[in-house]
Amino acid sequence: MSEDILIKNPLLVVGIGGAGSRLAKKASQAIGCECLLVSNDKRDLEDSNNSIFINSGKWVNPSTYKLRSFASAKQEQIRAKLEGFGTVIVIANLAGRAGAAMAPVVCSTACNASTVISFAIMPFGFEKDRVFSAGVSLRRMREASHSTVVMDNDAFLDNNPELSKEECYSITNSAIVEVASSLASRSVRPDMNILSTSKASDDSQASLRDSVSMLYQDIADTDAIRRTVVYVMGGENLPISQLNQLVGHAQGIFKEEGTTEIAMSSVAASDGGVRVHVVASAPQKTRFDAYDPLGEIFSADSHLDWDEPDSAPDLELAIPIIE
Ligand SMILES: Nc1nc2c(ncn2[C@@H]2O[C@H](COP(=O)(O)OP(=O)(O)OP(=O)(O)O)[C@@H](O)[C@H]2O)c(=O)[nH]1
Ligand SMILES: [Mg+2]
C-alpha cells in the first residue's frame, strides 16, 4: 500500500487562470506561504507581485492547445519561479481554458524537483464543450503530481439542484481553500483524492450525509476507498455528544476502522454553521476517466504526443497559396 506523502517546506501555492488565482491567494494567506499566479488574462494577475503573464500574442480567444504552447514556451521562467520550494500546491479550474491548458505544464515543470499537490475543479456536466479538455487535462495533471484532489462541480450540483451556479462556486471554492490550507499540517495520500462538500447546516449529520452522497456520484465502487478524511468546519464549537455521533457515523459509512480520520477546525464554515468536507482516496476508476474516452482505450505509452503535451504552436510557413 502506498505511503502518505509528507509535505516539505517551504511551500508555494500556484494559482492558474481566474478561479485558480483567486483561490490560491486565499489559500496562501491562510497557510502563510508564498503565492505565484499564472494566467494569460492580466486581470487575474492584478494586485499580485509574484506572477507570470502568458502572453497569447494576437489571439483574443486562444484555444486550450494554443495557450498550452504559449505556456510551454515560458517553461524556463516558470521553472525559475518554482525553484527552491519543497512543496508546490497547484490550483486550477479545468473548466477554464487557462486552467486546462497551463496546469499540466506547471505540474510537470515542478514535479521533478518538488512535491506537487494539485487541486482540479471539474466542469458541470452540461458544459459539454469543456468536459473533454478537462478530462485530458486531469489525466495529465495526475501524471505530473504526487497527489491530485478533485472538486467535481457537477456532482455538487446534482446533489444541490436548487442552487445557482454562483452559489455552487462559492461553496465548492471555499471547500478547496479550507482543505488546501489544512494541507500544511497533515499528510496526503498519493492516490486520486475526491473532495466533496455540503451546504452549511446546523445539523452536522445532515452535512455529512450530503458530502457522502456527493462523493458517491464520483466513485462507482465505494468499497475500494482506501482512506477518508472528514473535515468538520466549525466542529470545535459542536457539543461533544454531537461530535461523537458524527465520528461514529462517518466510521460506520466508510466501514473499515482506522481508515477514517477526522480533522477538526475551529474556523466556522464561511457561511456560518457546520460544514463537512470529505476527502476520499480512491485509486480505482472515477467518472472522470470517461470524460476522455480515447484515454481509456489507449495507454499513455501509446500516445504520440504524451511527453510533450499536445499544443498548437504558430508556425509561419513561407508557402504561398497556389491556386
Ligand atoms: N469552480 C469555479 N468556476 C468558476 C468560478 N468563476 C468562474 N467559473 C467558471 O469557470 C469558467 C472559467 O473560469 P476561469 O476561472 O476564468 O477560467 P480560466 O482558467 O481563467 O480560463 P479562461 O476560460 O481562459 O477564462 C467560467 O466561464 C465559469 O463558468 C469559480 O470561482 N469557481
Ligand atoms: Mg479567466
XYZ file of C-alpha atoms and ligand atoms in Angstrom:
356
model
C 0.000 0.000 0.000
C 1.337 3.417 -0.906
C 2.796 5.596 1.809
C 1.498 9.028 2.701
C 3.179 11.976 1.069
C 4.914 14.215 3.540
C 4.710 17.929 2.967
C 8.107 19.603 2.811
C 8.899 23.235 3.483
C 8.992 25.819 2.021
C 5.528 25.790 0.472
C 4.374 27.629 -2.625
C 0.760 27.921 -3.794
C 0.383 28.399 -7.556
C -2.926 29.700 -8.920
C -3.686 29.262 -12.614
C -6.315 31.256 -14.529
C -9.169 33.247 -12.991
C -10.655 30.966 -10.339
C -7.285 29.287 -9.686
C -5.671 32.658 -8.903
C -8.465 33.757 -6.588
C -8.346 30.514 -4.615
C -4.546 30.408 -4.491
C -4.395 33.893 -2.966
C -6.796 32.865 -0.206
C -5.087 29.534 0.476
C -1.594 31.053 0.638
C -2.833 33.717 3.031
C -4.365 31.067 5.270
C -1.179 28.960 5.214
C 1.116 31.967 5.446
C 3.260 30.995 2.473
C 4.223 32.471 -0.881
C 1.883 32.596 -3.843
C 2.544 32.592 -7.593
C -0.140 33.387 -10.181
C -0.053 32.297 -13.821
C -2.556 33.475 -16.426
C -2.997 34.880 -19.912
C -5.505 37.402 -18.556
C -3.909 40.453 -16.921
C -6.991 40.944 -14.725
C -6.241 37.671 -12.914
C -2.781 38.946 -12.005
C -3.774 42.354 -10.672
C -2.525 43.179 -7.163
C -0.002 40.360 -7.197
C 3.731 40.944 -7.017
C 4.661 37.401 -7.997
C 3.102 36.361 -11.268
C 3.817 35.095 -14.761
C 1.848 36.598 -17.603
C 1.433 34.202 -20.502
C 1.155 36.456 -23.470
C -1.225 34.988 -26.028
C 0.001 37.413 -28.671
C -2.518 38.442 -31.261
C -5.005 35.789 -30.194
C -8.062 37.145 -28.424
C -9.595 33.775 -27.615
C -6.820 31.216 -27.996
C -7.745 27.539 -27.798
C -6.540 25.344 -24.955
C -3.884 23.867 -27.269
C -2.677 27.277 -28.361
C -2.474 28.506 -24.762
C -0.570 25.388 -23.761
C 2.052 26.094 -26.384
C 2.450 29.674 -25.109
C 2.837 28.333 -21.556
C 5.357 25.702 -22.701
C 7.410 28.464 -24.304
C 7.658 30.098 -20.857
C 8.641 26.886 -19.094
C 12.093 28.176 -18.106
C 10.591 31.252 -16.455
C 8.094 29.016 -14.639
C 10.887 26.682 -13.525
C 12.899 29.598 -12.145
C 9.939 30.779 -10.054
C 9.331 27.269 -8.662
C 12.931 26.639 -7.729
C 13.766 26.060 -4.090
C 10.272 25.090 -2.930
C 9.833 21.740 -1.193
C 6.123 21.529 -1.953
C 4.130 23.173 -4.704
C 0.332 23.282 -4.398
C -1.266 23.959 -7.790
C -4.882 25.146 -8.004
C -6.631 25.300 -11.397
C -10.129 25.378 -12.785
C -10.132 22.800 -15.562
C -13.458 24.181 -16.773
C -11.498 27.247 -17.868
C -9.217 27.353 -20.874
C -6.275 28.828 -18.988
C -6.586 26.270 -16.196
C -6.917 23.273 -18.522
C -4.080 24.461 -20.766
C -1.471 25.500 -18.241
C -1.987 23.284 -15.181
C -0.299 20.223 -16.774
C 2.646 22.383 -17.873
C 3.129 23.852 -14.389
C 2.794 20.460 -12.654
C 5.249 18.750 -14.965
C 7.733 21.608 -14.585
C 7.525 21.322 -10.789
C 7.313 17.583 -10.214
C 10.965 16.597 -10.606
C 12.284 19.000 -8.008
C 9.339 19.388 -5.602
C 6.389 17.519 -4.163
C 3.380 18.555 -6.233
C -0.148 18.504 -4.843
C -2.700 19.650 -7.359
C -6.306 20.763 -6.940
C -8.503 20.444 -10.022
C -12.001 21.884 -10.422
C -14.109 19.912 -12.900
C -16.869 21.440 -15.079
C -20.614 20.942 -14.801
C -21.873 18.080 -16.966
C -23.903 20.473 -19.120
C -20.729 22.338 -20.105
C -20.261 19.718 -22.825
C -17.592 21.681 -24.693
C -15.372 21.760 -21.601
C -15.730 18.191 -20.390
C -13.302 16.590 -22.860
C -10.452 19.032 -22.407
C -10.938 18.931 -18.618
C -10.709 15.121 -18.757
C -7.482 15.164 -20.784
C -6.001 17.874 -18.612
C -6.850 15.977 -15.411
C -5.153 12.845 -16.726
C -2.018 14.877 -17.428
C -2.128 16.669 -14.075
C -2.407 13.376 -12.190
C 0.557 12.004 -14.072
C 2.693 15.016 -13.105
C 1.518 15.339 -9.476
C 2.315 13.357 -6.354
C -1.309 13.731 -5.324
C -4.369 15.231 -7.000
C -7.511 16.440 -5.253
C -10.572 16.836 -7.455
C -13.606 19.005 -6.801
C -16.413 17.997 -9.126
C -18.871 20.840 -9.580
C -21.192 18.530 -11.469
C -21.608 16.117 -8.571
C -22.208 19.032 -6.234
C -24.908 20.449 -8.480
C -26.567 17.033 -8.833
C -26.871 16.962 -5.092
C -27.971 20.561 -4.710
C -30.040 21.260 -7.827
C -31.738 24.255 -6.262
C -28.510 26.272 -6.157
C -27.436 28.785 -8.796
C -24.035 28.475 -10.483
C -22.645 31.295 -8.348
C -23.896 29.780 -5.086
C -22.407 26.493 -6.131
C -18.995 28.068 -6.905
C -18.927 29.881 -3.620
C -19.479 26.667 -1.617
C -17.130 24.447 -3.620
C -14.465 27.181 -3.745
C -14.415 27.569 -0.001
C -14.106 23.797 0.424
C -10.988 23.874 -1.771
C -9.440 26.754 0.147
C -10.229 25.148 3.500
C -8.775 21.775 2.539
C -5.745 23.278 0.738
C -5.000 25.440 3.769
C -5.068 22.479 6.104
C -2.562 20.548 3.974
C 0.280 22.333 5.676
C -0.494 20.485 8.891
C -1.199 16.989 7.547
C -0.124 14.383 5.042
C -1.979 13.315 1.929
C -2.392 10.117 0.002
C -0.690 9.742 -3.356
C -3.888 8.392 -4.928
C -6.553 10.337 -6.685
C -8.462 12.126 -3.953
C -12.058 13.171 -4.381
C -13.162 16.191 -2.399
C -16.840 16.510 -1.624
C -18.675 19.044 0.467
C -22.033 20.216 1.747
C -24.014 23.352 2.344
C -23.700 24.842 5.810
C -26.225 23.416 8.204
C -26.993 23.409 11.908
C -27.269 19.658 11.649
C -23.794 18.172 11.293
C -25.182 14.723 10.460
C -27.089 16.176 7.513
C -23.890 17.890 6.317
C -22.026 14.596 6.467
C -24.813 12.818 4.594
C -24.745 15.486 1.865
C -20.990 15.226 1.451
C -21.067 11.457 1.288
C -23.843 11.455 -1.250
C -21.828 13.837 -3.446
C -18.845 11.505 -3.139
C -20.888 8.540 -4.299
C -21.600 10.324 -7.587
C -17.906 10.225 -8.484
C -16.773 6.838 -7.209
C -18.531 3.769 -8.522
C -17.005 1.233 -6.155
C -17.017 2.778 -2.702
C -15.623 -0.379 -1.090
C -12.303 0.411 -2.747
C -11.951 3.728 -0.926
C -8.694 3.454 0.993
C -8.915 6.340 3.358
C -11.227 9.193 4.081
C -10.542 12.383 5.929
C -13.656 14.079 7.236
C -13.113 17.803 7.778
C -15.595 19.336 10.180
C -15.507 23.089 9.733
C -16.722 24.762 12.872
C -16.529 21.378 14.589
C -14.748 22.683 17.675
C -17.886 24.590 18.549
C -20.080 21.473 18.381
C -21.244 19.822 21.596
C -19.074 16.763 22.337
C -22.041 14.398 22.095
C -22.818 15.557 18.551
C -19.188 15.277 17.563
C -19.009 11.779 18.939
C -22.096 10.803 16.957
C -20.625 12.325 13.812
C -17.387 10.383 14.139
C -19.296 7.137 14.742
C -21.479 7.838 11.771
C -18.514 8.568 9.474
C -16.696 5.425 10.567
C -19.875 3.427 10.030
C -20.245 4.678 6.482
C -16.647 4.013 5.475
C -16.647 0.588 7.159
C -13.026 -0.305 7.789
C -12.000 1.234 11.063
C -8.773 3.135 11.074
C -9.260 4.357 7.542
C -11.381 7.296 8.591
C -9.711 10.342 10.079
C -11.492 13.319 11.485
C -9.914 16.736 11.085
C -11.493 19.353 13.255
C -11.361 23.040 12.586
C -12.394 25.810 14.897
C -12.844 28.021 11.849
C -16.587 28.129 11.363
C -17.776 27.495 7.813
C -17.530 30.749 5.889
C -21.308 30.999 5.712
C -21.838 30.044 9.369
C -22.979 26.736 10.832
C -21.151 23.461 10.429
C -19.888 22.171 7.139
C -18.425 18.771 6.417
C -15.869 18.164 3.679
C -14.840 14.613 2.844
C -11.593 13.779 1.046
C -11.666 10.169 -0.100
C -8.641 8.419 -1.588
C -9.828 6.349 -4.484
C -7.174 4.687 -6.560
C -9.611 2.977 -8.886
C -11.767 4.364 -11.637
C -13.814 7.502 -11.247
C -16.308 9.069 -13.577
C -13.649 11.452 -14.931
C -11.991 8.627 -16.857
C -14.962 8.632 -19.208
C -14.543 12.388 -19.898
C -11.699 11.461 -22.238
C -12.985 8.196 -23.765
C -9.950 7.578 -26.001
C -7.672 7.770 -22.977
C -9.401 4.653 -21.663
C -8.665 2.741 -24.838
C -5.045 3.771 -25.429
C -2.472 3.507 -22.667
C -0.267 6.547 -22.060
C 2.757 4.868 -23.675
C 0.862 4.575 -26.965
C 0.245 8.341 -27.134
C 2.482 10.018 -29.684
C 2.116 13.400 -28.003
C 2.189 12.365 -24.337
C 5.669 13.560 -23.296
C 5.279 16.903 -24.952
C 1.692 17.903 -24.210
C -0.368 18.450 -27.341
C -0.248 22.098 -28.282
C -0.699 24.258 -31.340
C 2.347 26.481 -31.914
C 2.244 29.219 -34.512
C 4.351 28.105 -37.450
C 4.887 30.659 -40.149
C 5.283 28.687 -43.363
C 6.659 30.581 -46.295
C 4.494 28.686 -48.713
C 2.336 30.842 -50.951
C -1.175 29.632 -51.576
C -1.145 28.135 -55.011
C -4.427 28.138 -56.806
N -15.465 26.456 -9.868
C -15.471 27.730 -10.229
N -15.763 28.011 -11.514
C -15.794 29.297 -11.877
C -15.523 30.333 -10.963
N -15.633 31.502 -11.622
C -15.955 31.191 -12.885
N -16.072 29.866 -13.053
C -16.444 29.128 -14.293
O -15.277 28.681 -14.959
C -15.178 29.278 -16.258
C -13.761 29.716 -16.495
O -13.355 30.437 -15.386
P -11.907 30.971 -15.132
O -11.551 30.599 -13.764
O -11.804 32.399 -15.515
O -11.039 30.095 -16.121
P -9.612 30.365 -16.637
O -8.760 29.233 -16.147
O -9.159 31.743 -16.301
O -9.742 30.196 -18.193
P -10.494 31.136 -19.269
O -11.580 30.234 -19.809
O -9.424 31.387 -20.261
O -11.012 32.339 -18.551
C -16.159 30.425 -16.258
O -16.733 30.557 -17.520
C -17.188 29.996 -15.258
O -18.164 29.173 -15.873
C -15.212 29.991 -9.643
O -14.944 30.816 -8.771
N -15.199 28.667 -9.315
Mg -10.394 33.501 -16.911
